[in-house]
Short mmCIF file of C-alpha atoms in Angstrom, two decimals:
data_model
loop_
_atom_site.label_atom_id
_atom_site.label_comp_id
_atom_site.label_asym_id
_atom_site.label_seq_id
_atom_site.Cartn_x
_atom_site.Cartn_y
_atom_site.Cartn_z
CA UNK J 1 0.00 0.00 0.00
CA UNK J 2 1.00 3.25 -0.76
CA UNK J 3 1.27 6.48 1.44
CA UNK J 4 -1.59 8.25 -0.58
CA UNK J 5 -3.99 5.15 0.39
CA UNK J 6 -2.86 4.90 3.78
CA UNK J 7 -3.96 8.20 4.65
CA UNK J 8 -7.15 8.09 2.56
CA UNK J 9 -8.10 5.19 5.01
CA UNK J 10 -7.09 6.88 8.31
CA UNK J 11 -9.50 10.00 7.10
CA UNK J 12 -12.38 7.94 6.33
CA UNK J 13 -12.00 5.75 9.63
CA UNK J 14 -11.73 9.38 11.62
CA UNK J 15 -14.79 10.71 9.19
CA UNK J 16 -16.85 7.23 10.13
CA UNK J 17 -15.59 7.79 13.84
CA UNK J 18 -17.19 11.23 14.06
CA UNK J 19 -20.67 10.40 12.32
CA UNK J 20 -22.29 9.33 15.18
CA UNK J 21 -21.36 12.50 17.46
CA UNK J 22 -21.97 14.75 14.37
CA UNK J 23 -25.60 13.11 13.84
CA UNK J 24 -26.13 13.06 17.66
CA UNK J 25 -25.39 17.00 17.73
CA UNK J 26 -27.98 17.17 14.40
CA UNK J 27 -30.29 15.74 16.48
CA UNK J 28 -29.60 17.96 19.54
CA UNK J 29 -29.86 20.59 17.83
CA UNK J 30 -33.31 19.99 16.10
CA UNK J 31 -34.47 18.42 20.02
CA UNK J 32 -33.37 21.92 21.39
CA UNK J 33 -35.53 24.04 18.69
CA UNK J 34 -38.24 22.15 19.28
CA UNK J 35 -38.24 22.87 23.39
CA UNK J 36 -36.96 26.14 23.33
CA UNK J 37 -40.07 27.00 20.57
CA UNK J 38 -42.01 25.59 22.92
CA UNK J 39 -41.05 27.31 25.98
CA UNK J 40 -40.56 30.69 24.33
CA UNK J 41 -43.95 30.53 23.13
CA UNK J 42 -45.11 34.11 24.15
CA UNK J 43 -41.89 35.59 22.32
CA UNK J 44 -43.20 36.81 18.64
CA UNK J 45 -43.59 33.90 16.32
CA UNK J 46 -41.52 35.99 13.98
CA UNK J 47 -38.21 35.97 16.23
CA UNK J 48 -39.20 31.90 16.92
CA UNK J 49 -39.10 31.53 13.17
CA UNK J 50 -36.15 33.30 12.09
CA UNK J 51 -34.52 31.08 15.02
CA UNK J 52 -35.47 28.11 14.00
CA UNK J 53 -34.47 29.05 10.09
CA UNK J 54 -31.04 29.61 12.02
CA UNK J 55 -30.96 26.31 14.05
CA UNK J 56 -32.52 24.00 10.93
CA UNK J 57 -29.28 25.66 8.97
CA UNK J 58 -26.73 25.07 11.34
CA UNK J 59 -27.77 21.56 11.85
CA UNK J 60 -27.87 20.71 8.05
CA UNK J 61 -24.43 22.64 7.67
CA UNK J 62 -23.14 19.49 10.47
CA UNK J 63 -25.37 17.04 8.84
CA UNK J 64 -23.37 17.42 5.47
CA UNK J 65 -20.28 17.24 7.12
CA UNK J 66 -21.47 13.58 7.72
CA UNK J 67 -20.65 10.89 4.92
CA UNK J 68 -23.84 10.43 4.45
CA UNK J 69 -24.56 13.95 4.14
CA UNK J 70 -21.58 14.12 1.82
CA UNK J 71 -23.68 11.56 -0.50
CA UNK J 72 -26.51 13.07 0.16
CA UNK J 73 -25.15 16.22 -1.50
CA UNK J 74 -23.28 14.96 -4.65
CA UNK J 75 -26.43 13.05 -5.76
CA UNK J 76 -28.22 16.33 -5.32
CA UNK J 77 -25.74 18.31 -7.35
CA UNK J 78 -25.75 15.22 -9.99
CA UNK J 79 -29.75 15.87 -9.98
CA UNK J 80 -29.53 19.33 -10.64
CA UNK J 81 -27.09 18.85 -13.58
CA UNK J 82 -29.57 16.63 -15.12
CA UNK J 83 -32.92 18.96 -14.40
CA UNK J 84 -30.42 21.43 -16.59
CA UNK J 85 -30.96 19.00 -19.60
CA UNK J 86 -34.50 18.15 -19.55
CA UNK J 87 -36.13 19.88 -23.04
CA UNK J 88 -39.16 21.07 -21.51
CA UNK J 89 -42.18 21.36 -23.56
CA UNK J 90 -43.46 24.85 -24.76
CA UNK J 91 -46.97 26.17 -24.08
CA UNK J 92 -48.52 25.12 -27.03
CA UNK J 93 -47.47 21.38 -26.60
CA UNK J 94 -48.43 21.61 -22.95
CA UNK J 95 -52.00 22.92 -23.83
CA UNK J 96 -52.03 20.32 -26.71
CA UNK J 97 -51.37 17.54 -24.75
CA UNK J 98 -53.68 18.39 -21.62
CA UNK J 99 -56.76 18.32 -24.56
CA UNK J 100 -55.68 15.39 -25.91
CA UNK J 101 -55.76 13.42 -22.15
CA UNK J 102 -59.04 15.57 -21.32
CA UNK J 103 -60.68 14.58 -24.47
CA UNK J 104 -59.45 11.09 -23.91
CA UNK J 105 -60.55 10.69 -20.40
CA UNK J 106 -64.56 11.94 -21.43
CA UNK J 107 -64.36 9.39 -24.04
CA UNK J 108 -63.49 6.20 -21.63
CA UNK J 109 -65.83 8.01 -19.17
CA UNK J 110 -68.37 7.51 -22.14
CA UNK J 111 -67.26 4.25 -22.94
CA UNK J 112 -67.66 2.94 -19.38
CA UNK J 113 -70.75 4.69 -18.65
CA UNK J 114 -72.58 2.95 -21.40
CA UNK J 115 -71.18 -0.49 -20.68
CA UNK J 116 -72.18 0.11 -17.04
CA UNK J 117 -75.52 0.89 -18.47
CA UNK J 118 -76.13 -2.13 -20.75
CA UNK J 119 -75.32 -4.57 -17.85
CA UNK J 120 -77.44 -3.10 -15.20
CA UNK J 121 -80.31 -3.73 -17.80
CA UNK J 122 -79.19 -7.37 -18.69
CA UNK J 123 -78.85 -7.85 -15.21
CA UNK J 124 -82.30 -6.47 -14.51
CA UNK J 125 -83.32 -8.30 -17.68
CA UNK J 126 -82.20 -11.33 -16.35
CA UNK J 127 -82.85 -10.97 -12.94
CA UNK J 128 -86.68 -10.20 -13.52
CA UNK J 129 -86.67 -6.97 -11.86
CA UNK J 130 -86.52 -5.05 -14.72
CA UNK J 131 -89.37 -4.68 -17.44
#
C-alpha cells in the first residue's frame, strides 16, 4: 500500500468515527428548537421563526459534514445537472397535450358509462326486476 492510500483510510475511519457525534449533535440541535419554541412561546412567532431558520441551517451545515450527508449532496448536485438537460415542452405542446388526455378521459368516461348501463339492464333483464 501506498502512502496516498494509507492516509485516505485513516480519514475515512476518523470521518466514520465522528458520524455518530456529528448526527447526535444534528439531532440535539433539532431536540433543542423544538423545546426552546415551545417554551418561548409568548416571544413573537416571527423571532421563533427566524430562530429556527437559524438552528434547521446550522444543523444541516453538520449534517453534510457527515458521509452520508456528503452523498446526500453529490447526488443532489448530480440531480440538478440533469434537471439542466430536460427539453421542456413549450406552451402550445403543454395545452395540446392536456386536450388530448381531457378529451381522452370523457371518451373512456363515455365508454364505461354505457357499458355500465347495458349490464345493469341485462342484469335487470335477467334478474326479472326489470321490465
Amino acid at each position: 500500500m501506498n502512502q496516498q492510500n494509507v492516509i485516505k483510510i485513516q480519514n475515512t475511519e476518523q470521518a466514520t468515527r465522528f458520524n455518530g457525534l456529528k448526527w447526535t449533535m444534528v439531532a440535539l440541535l433539532v431536540i433543542g428548537g423544538i423545546v426552546a419554541n415551545s417554551y418561548y412561546s409568548n416571544v413573537a412567532w416571527a423571532l421563533r421563526a427566524a430562530a429556527g431558520i437559524v438552528l434547521i441551517v446550522f444543523a444541516l451545515l453538520v449534517a453534510v459534514q457527515t458521509s452520508a450527508g456528503q452523498l446526500f449532496w453529490s447526488f443532489a448536485k448530480g440531480a440538478r445537472v440533469e434537471l439542466r438537460k430536460v427539453v421542456w415542452p413549450t406552451r402550445q405542446e403543454t395545452i395540446q397535450t392536456t386536450l388530448v388526455v381531457v378529451a381522452m378521459v370523457v371518451v373512456a368516461a363515455l365508454i364505461l358509462w354505457g357499458l355500465d348501463t347495458l349490464f345493469f339492464s341485462l342484469v335487470g333483464w335477467v334478474t326479472g326486476q326489470r321490465g
